[in-house]
Short mmCIF file of C-alpha atoms in Angstrom, two decimals:
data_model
loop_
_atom_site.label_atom_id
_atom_site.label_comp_id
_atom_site.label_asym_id
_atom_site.label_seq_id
_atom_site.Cartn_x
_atom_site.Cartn_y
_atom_site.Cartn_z
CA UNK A 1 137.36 41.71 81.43
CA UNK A 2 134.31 41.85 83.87
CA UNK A 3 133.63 44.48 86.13
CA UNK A 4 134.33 43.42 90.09
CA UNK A 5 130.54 43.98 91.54
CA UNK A 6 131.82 43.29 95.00
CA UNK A 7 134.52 47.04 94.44
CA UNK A 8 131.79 48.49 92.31
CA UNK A 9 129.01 48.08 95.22
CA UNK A 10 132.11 48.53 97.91
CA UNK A 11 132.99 52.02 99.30
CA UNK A 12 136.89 52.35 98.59
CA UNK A 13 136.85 55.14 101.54
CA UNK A 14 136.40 52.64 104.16
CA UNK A 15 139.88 51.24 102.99
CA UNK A 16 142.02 54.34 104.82
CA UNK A 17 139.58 54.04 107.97
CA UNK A 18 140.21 50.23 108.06
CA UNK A 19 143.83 50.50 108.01
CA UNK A 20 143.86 53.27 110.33
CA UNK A 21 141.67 51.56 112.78
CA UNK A 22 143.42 48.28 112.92
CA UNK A 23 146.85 50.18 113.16
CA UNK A 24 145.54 52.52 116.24
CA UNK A 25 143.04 50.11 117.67
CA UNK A 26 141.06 52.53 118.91
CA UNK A 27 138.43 55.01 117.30
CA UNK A 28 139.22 57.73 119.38
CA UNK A 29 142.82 57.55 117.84
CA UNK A 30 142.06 56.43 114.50
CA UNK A 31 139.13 59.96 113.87
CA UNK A 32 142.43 61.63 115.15
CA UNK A 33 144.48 60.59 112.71
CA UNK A 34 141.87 60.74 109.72
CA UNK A 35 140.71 64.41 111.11
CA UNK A 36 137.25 63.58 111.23
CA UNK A 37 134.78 63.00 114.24
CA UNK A 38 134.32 60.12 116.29
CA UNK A 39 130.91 59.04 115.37
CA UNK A 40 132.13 59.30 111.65
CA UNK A 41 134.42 56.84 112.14
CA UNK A 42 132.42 54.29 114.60
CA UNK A 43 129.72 54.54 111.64
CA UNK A 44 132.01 53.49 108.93
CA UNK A 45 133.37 50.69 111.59
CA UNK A 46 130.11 49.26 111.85
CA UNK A 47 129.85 49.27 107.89
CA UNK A 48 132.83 47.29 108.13
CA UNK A 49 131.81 45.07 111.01
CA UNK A 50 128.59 44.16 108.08
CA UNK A 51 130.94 43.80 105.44
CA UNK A 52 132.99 41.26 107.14
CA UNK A 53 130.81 39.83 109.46
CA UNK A 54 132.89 40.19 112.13
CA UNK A 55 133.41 42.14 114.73
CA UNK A 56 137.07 43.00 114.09
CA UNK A 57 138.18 45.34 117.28
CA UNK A 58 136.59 43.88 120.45
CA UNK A 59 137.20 44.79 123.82
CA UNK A 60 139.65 43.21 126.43
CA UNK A 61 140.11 45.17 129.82
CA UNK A 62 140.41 49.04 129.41
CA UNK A 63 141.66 48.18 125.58
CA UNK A 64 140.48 46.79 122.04
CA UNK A 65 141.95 43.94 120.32
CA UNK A 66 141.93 42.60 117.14
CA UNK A 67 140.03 39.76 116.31
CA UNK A 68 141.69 36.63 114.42
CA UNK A 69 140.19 38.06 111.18
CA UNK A 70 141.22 41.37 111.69
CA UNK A 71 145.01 40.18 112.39
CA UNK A 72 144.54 38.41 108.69
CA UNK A 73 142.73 41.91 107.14
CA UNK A 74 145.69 44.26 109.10
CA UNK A 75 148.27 42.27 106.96
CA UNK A 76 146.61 43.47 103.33
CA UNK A 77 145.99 46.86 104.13
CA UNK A 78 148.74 48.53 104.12
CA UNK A 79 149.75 47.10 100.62
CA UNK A 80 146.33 47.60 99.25
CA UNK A 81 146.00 51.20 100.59
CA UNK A 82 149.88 51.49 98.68
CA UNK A 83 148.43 50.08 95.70
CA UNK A 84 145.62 53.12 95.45
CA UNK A 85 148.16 55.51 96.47
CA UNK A 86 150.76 54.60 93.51
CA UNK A 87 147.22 54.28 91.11
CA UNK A 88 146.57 58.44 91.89
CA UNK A 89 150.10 59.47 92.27
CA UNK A 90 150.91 58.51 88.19
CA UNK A 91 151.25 61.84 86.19
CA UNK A 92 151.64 62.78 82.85
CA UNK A 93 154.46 64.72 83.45
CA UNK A 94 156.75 64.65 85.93
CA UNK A 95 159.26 68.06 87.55
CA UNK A 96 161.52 66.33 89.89
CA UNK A 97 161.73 69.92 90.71
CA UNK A 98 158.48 70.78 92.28
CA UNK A 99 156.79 67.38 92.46
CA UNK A 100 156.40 66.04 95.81
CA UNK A 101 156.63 62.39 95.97
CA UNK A 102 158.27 58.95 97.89
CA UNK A 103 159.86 56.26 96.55
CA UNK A 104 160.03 53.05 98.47
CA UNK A 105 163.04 50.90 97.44
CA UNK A 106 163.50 47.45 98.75
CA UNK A 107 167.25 46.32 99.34
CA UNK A 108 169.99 45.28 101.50
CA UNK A 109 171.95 47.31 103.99
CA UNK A 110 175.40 46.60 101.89
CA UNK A 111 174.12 48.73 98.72
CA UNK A 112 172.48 50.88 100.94
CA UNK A 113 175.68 51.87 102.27
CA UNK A 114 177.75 51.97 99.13
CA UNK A 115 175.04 53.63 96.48
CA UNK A 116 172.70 55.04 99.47
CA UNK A 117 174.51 58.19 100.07
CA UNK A 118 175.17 58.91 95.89
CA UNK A 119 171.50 58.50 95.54
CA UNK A 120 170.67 60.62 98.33
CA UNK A 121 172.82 63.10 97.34
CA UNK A 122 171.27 63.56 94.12
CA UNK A 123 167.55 63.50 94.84
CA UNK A 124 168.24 65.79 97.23
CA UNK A 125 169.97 68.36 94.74
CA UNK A 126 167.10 67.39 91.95
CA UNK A 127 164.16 66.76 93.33
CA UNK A 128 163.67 68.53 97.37
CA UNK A 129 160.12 66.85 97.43
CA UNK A 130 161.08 63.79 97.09
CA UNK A 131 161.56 61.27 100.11
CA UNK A 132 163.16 58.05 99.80
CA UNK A 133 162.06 55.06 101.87
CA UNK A 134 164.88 52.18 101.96
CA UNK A 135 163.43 48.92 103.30
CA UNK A 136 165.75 46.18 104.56
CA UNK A 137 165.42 43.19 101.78
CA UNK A 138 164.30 39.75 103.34
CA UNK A 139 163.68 36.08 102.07
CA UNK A 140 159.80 37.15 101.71
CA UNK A 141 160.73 39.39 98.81
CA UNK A 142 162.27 36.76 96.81
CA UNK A 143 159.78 34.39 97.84
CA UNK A 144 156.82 36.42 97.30
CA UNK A 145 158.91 39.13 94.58
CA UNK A 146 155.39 39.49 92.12
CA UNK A 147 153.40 40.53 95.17
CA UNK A 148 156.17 42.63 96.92
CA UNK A 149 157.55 44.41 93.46
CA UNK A 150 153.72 45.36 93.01
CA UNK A 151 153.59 47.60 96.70
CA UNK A 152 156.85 49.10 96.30
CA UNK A 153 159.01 50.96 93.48
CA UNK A 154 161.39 48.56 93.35
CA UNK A 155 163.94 46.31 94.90
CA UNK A 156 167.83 46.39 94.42
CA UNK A 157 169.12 43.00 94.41
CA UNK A 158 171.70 40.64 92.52
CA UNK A 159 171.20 38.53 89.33
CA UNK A 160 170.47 35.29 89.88
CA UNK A 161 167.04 35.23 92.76
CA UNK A 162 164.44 37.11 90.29
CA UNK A 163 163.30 36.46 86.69
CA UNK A 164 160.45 37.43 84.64
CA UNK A 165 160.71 40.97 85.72
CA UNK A 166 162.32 44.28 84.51
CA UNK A 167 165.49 45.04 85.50
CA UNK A 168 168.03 48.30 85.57
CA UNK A 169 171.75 46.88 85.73
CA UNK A 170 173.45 48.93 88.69
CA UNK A 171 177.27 47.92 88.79
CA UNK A 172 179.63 44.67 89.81
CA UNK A 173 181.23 43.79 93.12
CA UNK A 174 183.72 41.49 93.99
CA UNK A 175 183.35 39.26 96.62
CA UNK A 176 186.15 38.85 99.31
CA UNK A 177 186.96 36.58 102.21
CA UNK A 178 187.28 38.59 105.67
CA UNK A 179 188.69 37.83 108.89
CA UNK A 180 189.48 38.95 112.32
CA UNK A 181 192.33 41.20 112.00
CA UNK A 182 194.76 38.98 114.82
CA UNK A 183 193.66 35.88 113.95
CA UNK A 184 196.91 34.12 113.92
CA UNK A 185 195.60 31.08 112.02
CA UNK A 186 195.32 32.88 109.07
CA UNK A 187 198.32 34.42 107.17
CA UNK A 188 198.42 36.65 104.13
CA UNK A 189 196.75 34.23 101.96
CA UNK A 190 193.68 31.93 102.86
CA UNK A 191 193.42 27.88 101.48
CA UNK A 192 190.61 25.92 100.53
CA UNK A 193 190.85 23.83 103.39
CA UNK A 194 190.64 26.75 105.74
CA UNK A 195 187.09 27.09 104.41
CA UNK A 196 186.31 24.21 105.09
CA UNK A 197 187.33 23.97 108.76
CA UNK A 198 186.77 27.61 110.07
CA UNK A 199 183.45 28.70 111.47
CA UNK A 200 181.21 30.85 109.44
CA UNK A 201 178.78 33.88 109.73
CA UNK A 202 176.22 33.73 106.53
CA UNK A 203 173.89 35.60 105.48
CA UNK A 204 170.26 34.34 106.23
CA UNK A 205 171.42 30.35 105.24
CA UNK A 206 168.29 29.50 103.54
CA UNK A 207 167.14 27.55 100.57
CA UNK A 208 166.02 30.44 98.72
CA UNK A 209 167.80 33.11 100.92
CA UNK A 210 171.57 32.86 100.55
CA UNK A 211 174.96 35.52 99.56
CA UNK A 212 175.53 34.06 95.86
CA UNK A 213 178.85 33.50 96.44
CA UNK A 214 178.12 31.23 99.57
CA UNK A 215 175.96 28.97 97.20
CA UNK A 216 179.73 29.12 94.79
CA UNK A 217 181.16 27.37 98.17
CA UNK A 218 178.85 24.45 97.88
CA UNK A 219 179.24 24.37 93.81
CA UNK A 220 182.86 23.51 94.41
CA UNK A 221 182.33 21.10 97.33
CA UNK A 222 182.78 22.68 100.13
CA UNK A 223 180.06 22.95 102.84
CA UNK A 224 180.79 25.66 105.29
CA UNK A 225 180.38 25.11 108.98
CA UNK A 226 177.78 27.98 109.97
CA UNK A 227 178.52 29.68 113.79
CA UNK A 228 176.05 32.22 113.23
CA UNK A 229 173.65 33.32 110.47
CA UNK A 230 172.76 36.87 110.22
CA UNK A 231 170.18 38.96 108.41
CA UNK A 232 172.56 41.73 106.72
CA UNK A 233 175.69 42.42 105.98
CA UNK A 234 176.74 45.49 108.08
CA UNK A 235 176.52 42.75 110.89
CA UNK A 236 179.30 39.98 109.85
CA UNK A 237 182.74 42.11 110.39
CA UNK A 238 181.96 42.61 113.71
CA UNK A 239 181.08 39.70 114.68
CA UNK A 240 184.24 38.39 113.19
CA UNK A 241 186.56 40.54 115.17
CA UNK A 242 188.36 38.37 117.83
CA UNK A 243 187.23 35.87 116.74
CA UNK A 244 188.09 32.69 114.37
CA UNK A 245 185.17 32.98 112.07
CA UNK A 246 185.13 33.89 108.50
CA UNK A 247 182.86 35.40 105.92
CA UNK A 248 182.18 36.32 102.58
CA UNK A 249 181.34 39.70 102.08
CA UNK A 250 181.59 42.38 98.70
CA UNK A 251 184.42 44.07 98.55
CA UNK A 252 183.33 47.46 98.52
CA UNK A 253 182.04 47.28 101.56
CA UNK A 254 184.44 45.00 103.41
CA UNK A 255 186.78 48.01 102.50
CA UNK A 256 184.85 50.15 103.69
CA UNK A 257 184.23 49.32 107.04
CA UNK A 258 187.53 46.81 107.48
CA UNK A 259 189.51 49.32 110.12
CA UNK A 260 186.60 50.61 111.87
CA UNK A 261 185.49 47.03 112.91
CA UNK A 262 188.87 44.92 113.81
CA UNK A 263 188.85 42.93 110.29
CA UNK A 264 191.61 41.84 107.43
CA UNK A 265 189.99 41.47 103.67
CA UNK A 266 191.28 38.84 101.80
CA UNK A 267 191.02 37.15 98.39
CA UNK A 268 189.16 34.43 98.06
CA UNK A 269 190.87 31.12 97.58
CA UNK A 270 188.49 29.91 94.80
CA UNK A 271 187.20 31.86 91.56
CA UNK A 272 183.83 33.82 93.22
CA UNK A 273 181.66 35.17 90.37
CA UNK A 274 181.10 38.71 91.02
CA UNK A 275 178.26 39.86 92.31
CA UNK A 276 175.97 41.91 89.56
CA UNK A 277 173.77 44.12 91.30
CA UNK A 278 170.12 45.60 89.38
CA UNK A 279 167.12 47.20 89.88
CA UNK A 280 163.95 45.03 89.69
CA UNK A 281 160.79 46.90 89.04
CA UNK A 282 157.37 45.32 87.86
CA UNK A 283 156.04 45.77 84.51
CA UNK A 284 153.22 48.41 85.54
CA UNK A 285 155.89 51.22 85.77
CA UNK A 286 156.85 51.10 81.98
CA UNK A 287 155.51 53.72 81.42
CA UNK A 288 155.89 55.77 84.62
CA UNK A 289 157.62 58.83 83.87
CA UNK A 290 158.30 59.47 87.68
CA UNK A 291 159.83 55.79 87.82
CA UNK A 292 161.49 55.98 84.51
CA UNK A 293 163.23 59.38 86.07
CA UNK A 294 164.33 57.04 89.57
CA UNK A 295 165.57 54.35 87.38
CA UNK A 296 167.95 56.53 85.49
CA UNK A 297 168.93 58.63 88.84
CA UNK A 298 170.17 55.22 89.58
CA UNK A 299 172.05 54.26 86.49
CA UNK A 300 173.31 57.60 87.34
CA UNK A 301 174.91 57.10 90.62
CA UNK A 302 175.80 53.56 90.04
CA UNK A 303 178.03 54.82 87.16
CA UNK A 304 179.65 57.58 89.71
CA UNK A 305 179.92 54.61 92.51
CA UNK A 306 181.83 52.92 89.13
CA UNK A 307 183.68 55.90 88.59
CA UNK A 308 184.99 55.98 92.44
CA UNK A 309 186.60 52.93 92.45
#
């Protein structure tokens, strides 16, 4: 493989000061942040103004703006300043103990709120230097999931949207129909038709964004009428409450969260294949022993969520 002349002949420094001076758009802010002096810092933005030929922060009023380049060049440098990060982090050995280190795991607010607390529980009794970051999951990361897996330590999300990639298998869910808890139109059991005719909250209601057991609706015929589409789950039971919509939703959380929120949780009127939940890491952390320790903290507490049921 050839060497990249444009990083060998490139100061990698400039990358932090970049990032920090599109974030703060300002240089008095940015040598702040980086704990360095002012000139330093408008000296390495003029090396950056040559490097892209642009001018990047210009002035409007009493303020700075970025330029249309610079709004493309703020979107890759957080990720790339990640990337270097995660490169200079990797250890030969790993004390949860003593190390001091953050994991960033992509996922949705449902296993958040079902594994979250096990997993947080345990790093904190294991490793006290360790800091989770839990992002909210999207349609970009299934979209995009090469790119995204590469900036982050991982993303928790069903079978069935990623392939190619490594994968820890968490735990199952069922999937359950909930409605509002006095909603007289529906009685201990629900019917097909109901489905078919009641309004529906879904979950992002995309072509490549969907709750797997929504896309089992369609399989067996039945297109649901969407009311409103959300982006998580925590959302749907209350916006079922008083109300004659319906939803799918995993049972462990509908359960969860039935009384506080006005709901009933009820079986589904058609066989729903369980949701099977995993851990999808790229390939570069085979050999992390730091990752390989997260990924089995997470068997870990799935089995104990397992255990709890």
């Amino acid at each position: 493989m050839s060497v990249d002349r444009l990083l060998v002949n490139l100061d990698l420094n400039l990358l932090v000061t970049l990032d920090v001076l599109l974030r703060e758009r300002n240089v008095t802010r940015a040598a702040e942040q980086l704990g360095c002096s002012q000139p330093t810092v408008s000296a390495a933005l003029a090396r950056l103004r040559r490097h892209f030929g642009d001018e990047l922060l210009h002035r409007a009023g009493s303020r700075y703006e970025l330029t249309p380049l610079a709004v493309q060049v703020a979107a890759r440098t957080p990720p790339a300043v990640e990337g270097i990060r995660r490169v200079f982090d990797v250890r030969a050995e790993f004390d949860p103990a003593t190390v001091e280190r953050e994991f960033t795991i992509i996922t949705s607010d449902y296993a958040v709120a079902v594994l979250g607390p096990i997993v947080a529980r345990l790093v904190a009794e294991r490793a006290p230097g360790v800091r989770l970051r839990m992002q909210q999951t999207g349609p970009h990361v299934v979209d995009h999931a090469t790119e995204t897996l590469r900036t982050v330590d991982g993303v928790i999300l069903p079978h069935g949207f990623l392939a190619d990639m490594p994968y820890t298998d968490l735990y199952e869910d069922r999937w359950v129909c909930v409605v509002a808890r006095d909603n007289p139109a529906v009685g201990e059991r629900l019917a097909l038709a109901q489905l078919r005719e009641m309004p529906w909250v879904m979950l992002y209601h995309r072509p490549t964004a969907f709750a797997p057991a929504a896309q089992q609706l369609r399989m067996i015929g039945i297109e649901p009428r969407v009311d409103i589409v959300v982006d998580g789950f925590l959302q749907m039971p209350f916006l079922i409450a008083g109300s004659d919509r319906i939803a799918l939703l995993q049972e462990q959380l509908a359960r969860r969260i039935a009384d506080a929120s006005g709901v009933r949780v009820l079986e589904c009127p058609f066989d729903a294949v369980p949701l099977a939940e995993a851990f999808w890491w790229h390939p570069m952390y085979r050999s992390d022993v730091a990752h390989a320790w997260l990924r089995e903290l997470l068997m870990e507490a799935a089995d104990e969520l397992k255990a709890a049921r």
